[in-house]
PDB file of N, CA and C in Angstrom:
ATOM      1  N   MET A 861     -35.525   3.585 -18.582  1.00  0.00           N
ATOM      2  CA  MET A 861     -34.261   4.244 -18.487  1.00  0.00           C
ATOM      3  C   MET A 861     -33.416   3.714 -19.652  1.00  0.00           C
ATOM      4  N   PRO A 862     -32.648   4.530 -20.287  1.00  0.00           N
ATOM      5  CA  PRO A 862     -31.974   4.052 -21.563  1.00  0.00           C
ATOM      6  C   PRO A 862     -30.636   3.307 -21.184  1.00  0.00           C
ATOM      7  N   GLN A 863     -30.162   3.314 -20.085  1.00  0.00           N
ATOM      8  CA  GLN A 863     -28.900   2.551 -19.632  1.00  0.00           C
ATOM      9  C   GLN A 863     -29.306   1.153 -19.545  1.00  0.00           C
ATOM     10  N   LEU A 864     -30.645   0.727 -19.206  1.00  0.00           N
ATOM     11  CA  LEU A 864     -31.066  -0.495 -18.916  1.00  0.00           C
ATOM     12  C   LEU A 864     -31.897  -1.048 -20.255  1.00  0.00           C
ATOM     13  N   ASP A 865     -31.835  -0.392 -21.339  1.00  0.00           N
ATOM     14  CA  ASP A 865     -32.666  -0.787 -22.570  1.00  0.00           C
ATOM     15  C   ASP A 865     -32.022  -2.075 -23.023  1.00  0.00           C
ATOM     16  N   LYS A 866     -32.748  -3.062 -23.246  1.00  0.00           N
ATOM     17  CA  LYS A 866     -32.251  -4.365 -23.748  1.00  0.00           C
ATOM     18  C   LYS A 866     -31.875  -4.317 -25.261  1.00  0.00           C
ATOM     19  N   PHE A 867     -32.243  -3.423 -25.860  1.00  0.00           N
ATOM     20  CA  PHE A 867     -31.866  -3.425 -27.331  1.00  0.00           C
ATOM     21  C   PHE A 867     -30.687  -2.607 -27.598  1.00  0.00           C
ATOM     22  N   THR A 868     -30.270  -1.697 -26.813  1.00  0.00           N
ATOM     23  CA  THR A 868     -28.987  -0.896 -26.949  1.00  0.00           C
ATOM     24  C   THR A 868     -27.956  -1.289 -25.945  1.00  0.00           C
ATOM     25  N   TYR A 869     -28.171  -2.123 -25.140  1.00  0.00           N
ATOM     26  CA  TYR A 869     -27.117  -2.647 -24.100  1.00  0.00           C
ATOM     27  C   TYR A 869     -25.976  -3.316 -24.753  1.00  0.00           C
ATOM     28  N   PHE A 870     -26.103  -4.214 -25.780  1.00  0.00           N
ATOM     29  CA  PHE A 870     -24.981  -4.795 -26.362  1.00  0.00           C
ATOM     30  C   PHE A 870     -24.201  -3.898 -27.204  1.00  0.00           C
ATOM     31  N   THR A 871     -24.851  -2.942 -27.941  1.00  0.00           N
ATOM     32  CA  THR A 871     -23.997  -2.037 -28.691  1.00  0.00           C
ATOM     33  C   THR A 871     -23.241  -1.146 -27.857  1.00  0.00           C
ATOM     34  N   GLN A 872     -23.776  -0.692 -26.710  1.00  0.00           N
ATOM     35  CA  GLN A 872     -22.909   0.195 -25.725  1.00  0.00           C
ATOM     36  C   GLN A 872     -21.884  -0.640 -25.227  1.00  0.00           C
ATOM     37  N   PHE A 873     -22.091  -1.994 -24.807  1.00  0.00           N
ATOM     38  CA  PHE A 873     -20.913  -2.698 -24.307  1.00  0.00           C
ATOM     39  C   PHE A 873     -19.918  -3.016 -25.344  1.00  0.00           C
ATOM     40  N   PHE A 874     -20.349  -3.136 -26.612  1.00  0.00           N
ATOM     41  CA  PHE A 874     -19.425  -3.451 -27.726  1.00  0.00           C
ATOM     42  C   PHE A 874     -18.497  -2.222 -27.931  1.00  0.00           C
ATOM     43  N   TRP A 875     -19.048  -1.080 -28.170  1.00  0.00           N
ATOM     44  CA  TRP A 875     -18.325   0.114 -28.467  1.00  0.00           C
ATOM     45  C   TRP A 875     -17.464   0.567 -27.273  1.00  0.00           C
ATOM     46  N   SER A 876     -17.846   0.320 -26.051  1.00  0.00           N
ATOM     47  CA  SER A 876     -16.983   0.746 -24.906  1.00  0.00           C
ATOM     48  C   SER A 876     -15.818  -0.221 -24.812  1.00  0.00           C
ATOM     49  N   CYS A 877     -16.081  -1.493 -25.081  1.00  0.00           N
ATOM     50  CA  CYS A 877     -14.957  -2.428 -25.045  1.00  0.00           C
ATOM     51  C   CYS A 877     -13.941  -2.176 -26.304  1.00  0.00           C
ATOM     52  N   LEU A 878     -14.365  -1.935 -27.438  1.00  0.00           N
ATOM     53  CA  LEU A 878     -13.648  -1.532 -28.526  1.00  0.00           C
ATOM     54  C   LEU A 878     -12.893  -0.294 -28.205  1.00  0.00           C
ATOM     55  N   PHE A 879     -13.452   0.718 -27.630  1.00  0.00           N
ATOM     56  CA  PHE A 879     -12.668   2.015 -27.365  1.00  0.00           C
ATOM     57  C   PHE A 879     -11.659   1.699 -26.370  1.00  0.00           C
ATOM     58  N   LEU A 880     -11.947   0.907 -25.290  1.00  0.00           N
ATOM     59  CA  LEU A 880     -10.918   0.814 -24.157  1.00  0.00           C
ATOM     60  C   LEU A 880      -9.740  -0.122 -24.636  1.00  0.00           C
ATOM     61  N   LEU A 881     -10.157  -1.191 -25.513  1.00  0.00           N
ATOM     62  CA  LEU A 881      -9.000  -2.059 -25.977  1.00  0.00           C
ATOM     63  C   LEU A 881      -8.126  -1.075 -26.982  1.00  0.00           C
ATOM     64  N   THR A 882      -8.652  -0.486 -27.645  1.00  0.00           N
ATOM     65  CA  THR A 882      -7.901   0.522 -28.611  1.00  0.00           C
ATOM     66  C   THR A 882      -7.007   1.521 -27.880  1.00  0.00           C
ATOM     67  N   PHE A 883      -7.589   2.101 -26.815  1.00  0.00           N
ATOM     68  CA  PHE A 883      -6.809   3.046 -26.000  1.00  0.00           C
ATOM     69  C   PHE A 883      -5.782   2.153 -25.303  1.00  0.00           C
ATOM     70  N   TYR A 884      -5.997   1.071 -24.780  1.00  0.00           N
ATOM     71  CA  TYR A 884      -4.870   0.325 -24.059  1.00  0.00           C
ATOM     72  C   TYR A 884      -3.801  -0.110 -25.017  1.00  0.00           C
ATOM     73  N   ILE A 885      -4.112  -0.433 -26.371  1.00  0.00           N
ATOM     74  CA  ILE A 885      -3.101  -0.802 -27.371  1.00  0.00           C
ATOM     75  C   ILE A 885      -2.261   0.462 -27.613  1.00  0.00           C
ATOM     76  N   ALA A 886      -2.935   1.641 -27.681  1.00  0.00           N
ATOM     77  CA  ALA A 886      -2.284   2.783 -28.047  1.00  0.00           C
ATOM     78  C   ALA A 886      -1.256   3.203 -27.052  1.00  0.00           C
ATOM     79  N   ILE A 887      -1.610   2.957 -25.879  1.00  0.00           N
ATOM     80  CA  ILE A 887      -0.688   3.436 -24.699  1.00  0.00           C
ATOM     81  C   ILE A 887       0.332   2.462 -24.346  1.00  0.00           C
ATOM     82  N   CYS A 888       0.006   1.133 -24.399  1.00  0.00           N
ATOM     83  CA  CYS A 888       0.921   0.135 -23.709  1.00  0.00           C
ATOM     84  C   CYS A 888       1.495  -0.746 -24.788  1.00  0.00           C
ATOM     85  N   ASN A 889       1.624  -0.396 -26.115  1.00  0.00           N
ATOM     86  CA  ASN A 889       2.279  -1.198 -27.101  1.00  0.00           C
ATOM     87  C   ASN A 889       3.742  -1.189 -26.736  1.00  0.00           C
ATOM     88  N   ASP A 890       4.517  -1.984 -27.511  1.00  0.00           N
ATOM     89  CA  ASP A 890       6.025  -2.157 -27.232  1.00  0.00           C
ATOM     90  C   ASP A 890       6.861  -0.970 -27.902  1.00  0.00           C
ATOM     91  N   GLY A 891       6.193  -0.314 -28.747  1.00  0.00           N
ATOM     92  CA  GLY A 891       6.942   0.805 -29.224  1.00  0.00           C
ATOM     93  C   GLY A 891       6.754   2.121 -28.208  1.00  0.00           C
ATOM     94  N   ASP A 892       6.920   3.287 -28.861  1.00  0.00           N
ATOM     95  CA  ASP A 892       6.752   4.345 -27.954  1.00  0.00           C
ATOM     96  C   ASP A 892       5.523   4.484 -27.355  1.00  0.00           C
ATOM     97  N   GLY A 893       4.449   4.046 -28.058  1.00  0.00           N
ATOM     98  CA  GLY A 893       3.164   4.279 -27.380  1.00  0.00           C
ATOM     99  C   GLY A 893       2.605   5.617 -27.776  1.00  0.00           C
ATOM    100  N   LEU A 894       1.466   5.914 -27.201  1.00  0.00           N
ATOM    101  CA  LEU A 894       0.792   7.206 -27.416  1.00  0.00           C
ATOM    102  C   LEU A 894       1.701   8.342 -26.620  1.00  0.00           C
ATOM    103  N   LEU A 895       2.118   8.009 -25.454  1.00  0.00           N
ATOM    104  CA  LEU A 895       2.990   9.033 -24.756  1.00  0.00           C
ATOM    105  C   LEU A 895       4.307   8.501 -24.300  1.00  0.00           C
ATOM    106  N   GLY A 896       4.595   7.243 -24.726  1.00  0.00           N
ATOM    107  CA  GLY A 896       5.890   6.706 -24.389  1.00  0.00           C
ATOM    108  C   GLY A 896       5.789   6.061 -22.858  1.00  0.00           C
ATOM    109  N   ILE A 897       4.695   5.841 -22.514  1.00  0.00           N
ATOM    110  CA  ILE A 897       4.422   5.418 -21.188  1.00  0.00           C
ATOM    111  C   ILE A 897       5.186   3.934 -20.904  1.00  0.00           C
ATOM    112  N   SER A 898       5.046   3.066 -22.018  1.00  0.00           N
ATOM    113  CA  SER A 898       5.635   1.740 -21.729  1.00  0.00           C
ATOM    114  C   SER A 898       7.138   1.864 -21.775  1.00  0.00           C
ATOM    115  N   ARG A 899       7.772   2.814 -22.474  1.00  0.00           N
ATOM    116  CA  ARG A 899       9.329   2.945 -22.387  1.00  0.00           C
ATOM    117  C   ARG A 899       9.536   3.452 -20.928  1.00  0.00           C
ATOM    118  N   ILE A 900       8.804   4.468 -20.508  1.00  0.00           N
ATOM    119  CA  ILE A 900       9.143   4.974 -19.084  1.00  0.00           C
ATOM    120  C   ILE A 900       8.966   4.006 -18.022  1.00  0.00           C
ATOM    121  N   LEU A 901       7.920   3.232 -18.258  1.00  0.00           N
ATOM    122  CA  LEU A 901       7.681   2.052 -17.181  1.00  0.00           C
ATOM    123  C   LEU A 901       8.856   0.991 -17.173  1.00  0.00           C
ATOM    124  N   LYS A 902       9.290   0.692 -18.476  1.00  0.00           N
ATOM    125  CA  LYS A 902      10.413  -0.285 -18.529  1.00  0.00           C
ATOM    126  C   LYS A 902      11.684   0.291 -17.755  1.00  0.00           C
ATOM    127  N   LEU A 903      11.898   1.561 -18.175  1.00  0.00           N
ATOM    128  CA  LEU A 903      13.274   2.146 -17.450  1.00  0.00           C
ATOM    129  C   LEU A 903      13.048   2.095 -15.876  1.00  0.00           C
ATOM    130  N   ARG A 904      11.852   2.592 -15.592  1.00  0.00           N
ATOM    131  CA  ARG A 904      11.624   2.702 -14.084  1.00  0.00           C
ATOM    132  C   ARG A 904      11.901   1.327 -13.451  1.00  0.00           C
ATOM    133  N   ASN A 905      11.294   0.301 -14.119  1.00  0.00           N
ATOM    134  CA  ASN A 905      11.427  -1.033 -13.442  1.00  0.00           C
ATOM    135  C   ASN A 905      12.919  -1.503 -13.426  1.00  0.00           C
ATOM    136  N   GLN A 906      13.679  -1.151 -14.468  1.00  0.00           N
ATOM    137  CA  GLN A 906      15.035  -1.439 -14.576  1.00  0.00           C
ATOM    138  C   GLN A 906      15.807  -0.702 -13.491  1.00  0.00           C
ATOM    139  N   LEU A 907      15.563   0.574 -13.245  1.00  0.00           N
ATOM    140  CA  LEU A 907      16.277   1.304 -12.264  1.00  0.00           C
ATOM    141  C   LEU A 907      15.883   0.856 -10.888  1.00  0.00           C
ATOM    142  N   LEU A 908      14.701   0.462 -10.646  1.00  0.00           N
ATOM    143  CA  LEU A 908      14.329  -0.084  -9.293  1.00  0.00           C
ATOM    144  C   LEU A 908      14.867  -1.343  -8.986  1.00  0.00           C
ATOM    145  N   SER A 909      14.946  -2.309 -10.000  1.00  0.00           N
ATOM    146  CA  SER A 909      15.518  -3.695  -9.817  1.00  0.00           C
ATOM    147  C   SER A 909      17.111  -3.450  -9.612  1.00  0.00           C
ATOM    148  N   HIS A 910      17.748  -2.488 -10.391  1.00  0.00           N
ATOM    149  CA  HIS A 910      19.090  -2.166 -10.073  1.00  0.00           C
ATOM    150  C   HIS A 910      19.415  -1.718  -8.670  1.00  0.00           C
ATOM    151  N   ARG A 911      18.542  -0.933  -8.179  1.00  0.00           N
ATOM    152  CA  ARG A 911      18.700  -0.328  -6.762  1.00  0.00           C
ATOM    153  C   ARG A 911      18.610  -1.465  -5.806  1.00  0.00           C
ATOM    154  N   THR A 912      17.495  -2.253  -5.998  1.00  0.00           N
ATOM    155  CA  THR A 912      17.344  -3.309  -4.889  1.00  0.00           C
ATOM    156  C   THR A 912      18.492  -4.355  -4.983  1.00  0.00           C
ATOM    157  N   ASN A 913      19.113  -4.525  -6.120  1.00  0.00           N
ATOM    158  CA  ASN A 913      20.262  -5.411  -6.197  1.00  0.00           C
ATOM    159  C   ASN A 913      21.374  -4.915  -5.507  1.00  0.00           C
ATOM    160  N   ASN A 914      21.666  -3.529  -5.635  1.00  0.00           N
ATOM    161  CA  ASN A 914      22.770  -3.032  -4.922  1.00  0.00           C
ATOM    162  C   ASN A 914      22.509  -2.874  -3.540  1.00  0.00           C
ATOM    163  N   ILE A 915      21.459  -2.688  -2.998  1.00  0.00           N
ATOM    164  CA  ILE A 915      21.088  -2.701  -1.632  1.00  0.00           C
ATOM    165  C   ILE A 915      21.326  -4.092  -0.893  1.00  0.00           C
ATOM    166  N   ARG A 916      20.820  -5.044  -1.652  1.00  0.00           N
ATOM    167  CA  ARG A 916      20.922  -6.422  -1.208  1.00  0.00           C
ATOM    168  C   ARG A 916      22.204  -6.987  -1.202  1.00  0.00           C
ATOM    169  N   SER A 917      23.138  -6.465  -2.242  1.00  0.00           N
ATOM    170  CA  SER A 917      24.451  -7.029  -2.359  1.00  0.00           C
ATOM    171  C   SER A 917      25.365  -6.413  -1.264  1.00  0.00           C
ATOM    172  N   LYS A 918      25.091  -5.299  -0.855  1.00  0.00           N
ATOM    173  CA  LYS A 918      25.897  -4.683   0.255  1.00  0.00           C
ATOM    174  C   LYS A 918      25.731  -5.231   1.620  1.00  0.00           C
ATOM    175  N   ASP A 919      24.571  -5.510   2.039  1.00  0.00           N
ATOM    176  CA  ASP A 919      24.291  -5.984   3.245  1.00  0.00           C
ATOM    177  C   ASP A 919      23.019  -6.862   3.220  1.00  0.00           C
ATOM    178  N   PRO A 920      23.133  -8.073   3.247  1.00  0.00           N
ATOM    179  CA  PRO A 920      21.961  -9.073   2.893  1.00  0.00           C
ATOM    180  C   PRO A 920      21.076  -9.087   4.268  1.00  0.00           C
ATOM    181  N   ASN A 921      21.543  -8.924   5.284  1.00  0.00           N
ATOM    182  CA  ASN A 921      20.793  -8.955   6.630  1.00  0.00           C
ATOM    183  C   ASN A 921      20.327  -7.628   7.166  1.00  0.00           C
ATOM    184  N   SER A 922      20.587  -6.615   6.298  1.00  0.00           N
ATOM    185  CA  SER A 922      20.055  -5.300   6.907  1.00  0.00           C
ATOM    186  C   SER A 922      18.705  -5.164   7.108  1.00  0.00           C
ATOM    187  N   LEU A 923      17.750  -5.681   6.202  1.00  0.00           N
ATOM    188  CA  LEU A 923      16.364  -5.683   6.351  1.00  0.00           C
ATOM    189  C   LEU A 923      15.883  -6.463   7.611  1.00  0.00           C
ATOM    190  N   GLU A 924      16.518  -7.590   7.741  1.00  0.00           N
ATOM    191  CA  GLU A 924      16.159  -8.317   8.931  1.00  0.00           C
ATOM    192  C   GLU A 924      16.611  -7.519  10.209  1.00  0.00           C
ATOM    193  N   ASP A 925      17.717  -7.054  10.178  1.00  0.00           N
ATOM    194  CA  ASP A 925      18.184  -6.206  11.369  1.00  0.00           C
ATOM    195  C   ASP A 925      17.287  -5.041  11.668  1.00  0.00           C
ATOM    196  N   ILE A 926      16.970  -4.401  10.722  1.00  0.00           N
ATOM    197  CA  ILE A 926      16.028  -3.152  10.838  1.00  0.00           C
ATOM    198  C   ILE A 926      14.646  -3.692  11.404  1.00  0.00           C
ATOM    199  N   LEU A 927      14.206  -4.640  10.910  1.00  0.00           N
ATOM    200  CA  LEU A 927      12.880  -5.090  11.343  1.00  0.00           C
ATOM    201  C   LEU A 927      12.939  -5.632  12.772  1.00  0.00           C
ATOM    202  N   ARG A 928      14.014  -6.291  13.082  1.00  0.00           N
ATOM    203  CA  ARG A 928      14.240  -6.928  14.440  1.00  0.00           C
ATOM    204  C   ARG A 928      14.477  -5.651  15.504  1.00  0.00           C
ATOM    205  N   LYS A 929      15.227  -4.661  15.151  1.00  0.00           N
ATOM    206  CA  LYS A 929      15.316  -3.527  16.063  1.00  0.00           C
ATOM    207  C   LYS A 929      14.091  -2.737  16.224  1.00  0.00           C
ATOM    208  N   GLY A 930      13.275  -2.500  15.015  1.00  0.00           N
ATOM    209  CA  GLY A 930      12.065  -1.976  15.162  1.00  0.00           C
ATOM    210  C   GLY A 930      11.049  -2.560  15.956  1.00  0.00           C
ATOM    211  N   PHE A 931      11.014  -4.073  15.787  1.00  0.00           N
ATOM    212  CA  PHE A 931      10.088  -4.738  16.725  1.00  0.00           C
ATOM    213  C   PHE A 931      10.414  -4.646  18.130  1.00  0.00           C
ATOM    214  N   SER A 932      11.805  -4.921  18.432  1.00  0.00           N
ATOM    215  CA  SER A 932      12.158  -4.731  19.830  1.00  0.00           C
ATOM    216  C   SER A 932      11.914  -3.406  20.471  1.00  0.00           C
ATOM    217  N   THR A 933      12.081  -2.195  19.575  1.00  0.00           N
ATOM    218  CA  THR A 933      11.762  -0.939  20.212  1.00  0.00           C
ATOM    219  C   THR A 933      10.314  -0.830  20.367  1.00  0.00           C
ATOM    220  N   CYS A 934       9.580  -1.342  19.634  1.00  0.00           N
ATOM    221  CA  CYS A 934       8.050  -1.256  19.691  1.00  0.00           C
ATOM    222  C   CYS A 934       7.584  -2.024  20.876  1.00  0.00           C
ATOM    223  N   LEU A 935       8.221  -3.227  21.125  1.00  0.00           N
ATOM    224  CA  LEU A 935       7.792  -3.978  22.392  1.00  0.00           C
ATOM    225  C   LEU A 935       8.290  -3.144  23.718  1.00  0.00           C
ATOM    226  N   SER A 936       9.338  -2.598  23.650  1.00  0.00           N
ATOM    227  CA  SER A 936       9.896  -2.011  24.807  1.00  0.00           C
ATOM    228  C   SER A 936       9.039  -0.803  24.931  1.00  0.00           C
ATOM    229  N   TYR A 937       8.716  -0.117  24.112  1.00  0.00           N
ATOM    230  CA  TYR A 937       7.722   1.120  24.282  1.00  0.00           C
ATOM    231  C   TYR A 937       6.542   0.744  24.878  1.00  0.00           C
ATOM    232  N   MET A 938       5.836  -0.446  24.234  1.00  0.00           N
ATOM    233  CA  MET A 938       4.668  -0.931  24.758  1.00  0.00           C
ATOM    234  C   MET A 938       4.697  -1.381  26.188  1.00  0.00           C
ATOM    235  N   TYR A 939       5.736  -2.037  26.618  1.00  0.00           N
ATOM    236  CA  TYR A 939       5.796  -2.518  27.981  1.00  0.00           C
ATOM    237  C   TYR A 939       6.057  -1.331  28.900  1.00  0.00           C
ATOM    238  N   SER A 940       6.848  -0.445  28.538  1.00  0.00           N
ATOM    239  CA  SER A 940       6.982   0.838  29.359  1.00  0.00           C
ATOM    240  C   SER A 940       5.693   1.593  29.616  1.00  0.00           C
ATOM    241  N   SER A 941       4.898   1.761  28.405  1.00  0.00           N
ATOM    242  CA  SER A 941       3.657   2.472  28.443  1.00  0.00           C
ATOM    243  C   SER A 941       2.739   1.606  29.455  1.00  0.00           C
ATOM    244  N   LEU A 942       2.817   0.309  29.416  1.00  0.00           N
ATOM    245  CA  LEU A 942       1.761  -0.463  30.200  1.00  0.00           C
ATOM    246  C   LEU A 942       2.215  -0.307  31.723  1.00  0.00           C
ATOM    247  N   SER A 943       3.432  -0.246  31.999  1.00  0.00           N
ATOM    248  CA  SER A 943       3.916  -0.261  33.381  1.00  0.00           C
ATOM    249  C   SER A 943       3.643   1.106  33.943  1.00  0.00           C
ATOM    250  N   GLU A 944       3.797   2.198  33.090  1.00  0.00           N
ATOM    251  CA  GLU A 944       3.299   3.552  33.609  1.00  0.00           C
ATOM    252  C   GLU A 944       1.875   3.494  33.961  1.00  0.00           C
ATOM    253  N   VAL A 945       1.105   2.985  32.992  1.00  0.00           N
ATOM    254  CA  VAL A 945      -0.276   2.958  33.228  1.00  0.00           C
ATOM    255  C   VAL A 945      -0.664   2.064  34.487  1.00  0.00           C
ATOM    256  N   SER A 946      -0.055   1.004  34.639  1.00  0.00           N
ATOM    257  CA  SER A 946      -0.315   0.179  35.902  1.00  0.00           C
ATOM    258  C   SER A 946       0.037   0.967  37.144  1.00  0.00           C
ATOM    259  N   GLN A 947       1.205   1.713  37.137  1.00  0.00           N
ATOM    260  CA  GLN A 947       1.607   2.419  38.224  1.00  0.00           C
ATOM    261  C   GLN A 947       0.579   3.582  38.558  1.00  0.00           C
ATOM    262  N   TRP A 948       0.214   4.184  37.535  1.00  0.00           N
ATOM    263  CA  TRP A 948      -0.900   5.258  37.773  1.00  0.00           C
ATOM    264  C   TRP A 948      -2.188   4.802  38.323  1.00  0.00           C
ATOM    265  N   LEU A 949      -2.519   3.513  37.782  1.00  0.00           N
ATOM    266  CA  LEU A 949      -3.873   3.083  38.224  1.00  0.00           C
ATOM    267  C   LEU A 949      -3.746   2.505  39.643  1.00  0.00           C
ATOM    268  N   ALA A 950      -2.568   1.979  39.989  1.00  0.00           N
ATOM    269  CA  ALA A 950      -2.388   1.613  41.413  1.00  0.00           C
ATOM    270  C   ALA A 950      -2.420   2.809  42.293  1.00  0.00           C
ATOM    271  N   HIS A 951      -1.714   3.820  41.980  1.00  0.00           N
ATOM    272  CA  HIS A 951      -1.792   5.131  42.602  1.00  0.00           C
ATOM    273  C   HIS A 951      -3.170   5.632  42.760  1.00  0.00           C
ATOM    274  N   GLU A 952      -4.062   5.710  41.728  1.00  0.00           N
ATOM    275  CA  GLU A 952      -5.331   6.158  41.748  1.00  0.00           C
ATOM    276  C   GLU A 952      -6.328   5.345  42.743  1.00  0.00           C
ATOM    277  N   VAL A 953      -6.122   4.123  42.614  1.00  0.00           N
ATOM    278  CA  VAL A 953      -6.825   3.131  43.513  1.00  0.00           C
ATOM    279  C   VAL A 953      -6.466   3.324  44.894  1.00  0.00           C
ATOM    280  N   MET A 954      -5.182   3.531  45.241  1.00  0.00           N
ATOM    281  CA  MET A 954      -4.861   3.792  46.614  1.00  0.00           C
ATOM    282  C   MET A 954      -5.489   5.107  47.176  1.00  0.00           C
ATOM    283  N   GLU A 955      -5.445   6.105  46.278  1.00  0.00           N
ATOM    284  CA  GLU A 955      -6.061   7.436  46.712  1.00  0.00           C
ATOM    285  C   GLU A 955      -7.519   7.181  46.914  1.00  0.00           C
ATOM    286  N   CYS A 956      -8.193   6.492  46.094  1.00  0.00           N
ATOM    287  CA  CYS A 956      -9.675   6.253  46.204  1.00  0.00           C
ATOM    288  C   CYS A 956      -9.964   5.599  47.501  1.00  0.00           C
ATOM    289  N   LEU A 957      -9.190   4.536  47.825  1.00  0.00           N
ATOM    290  CA  LEU A 957      -9.276   3.749  49.126  1.00  0.00           C
ATOM    291  C   LEU A 957      -9.105   4.627  50.414  1.00  0.00           C
ATOM    292  N   ILE A 958      -8.123   5.617  50.174  1.00  0.00           N
ATOM    293  CA  ILE A 958      -7.811   6.479  51.311  1.00  0.00           C
ATOM    294  C   ILE A 958      -8.811   7.371  51.485  1.00  0.00           C
ATOM    295  N   PHE A 959      -9.318   7.932  50.452  1.00  0.00           N
ATOM    296  CA  PHE A 959     -10.452   8.957  50.404  1.00  0.00           C
ATOM    297  C   PHE A 959     -11.776   8.359  51.087  1.00  0.00           C
ATOM    298  N   TRP A 960     -11.949   7.118  50.890  1.00  0.00           N
ATOM    299  CA  TRP A 960     -13.202   6.466  51.318  1.00  0.00           C
ATOM    300  C   TRP A 960     -12.984   6.026  52.731  1.00  0.00           C
TER     301      TRP A 960
END
């Protein structure tokens, strides 16, 4: 098989590394790059950091409160579901005992 040929393996590895490195430099350099991707990513990161700072500065405990409320709601739903299941099971067991 040509992919596992010992004589051409190194040249394939070398050219693939060279191509990928060149492609990486062309896209992610500090200038505009090939498509301006690095500039867009920098702007996106700045906008995201600005938004998170505004959210945190308004109410620092909001995330903790949301998590606490969500967790308590989840627990109450779980307990209510379990109690309904236990009531149904008790009812079914009683019907089976009466039937026998």
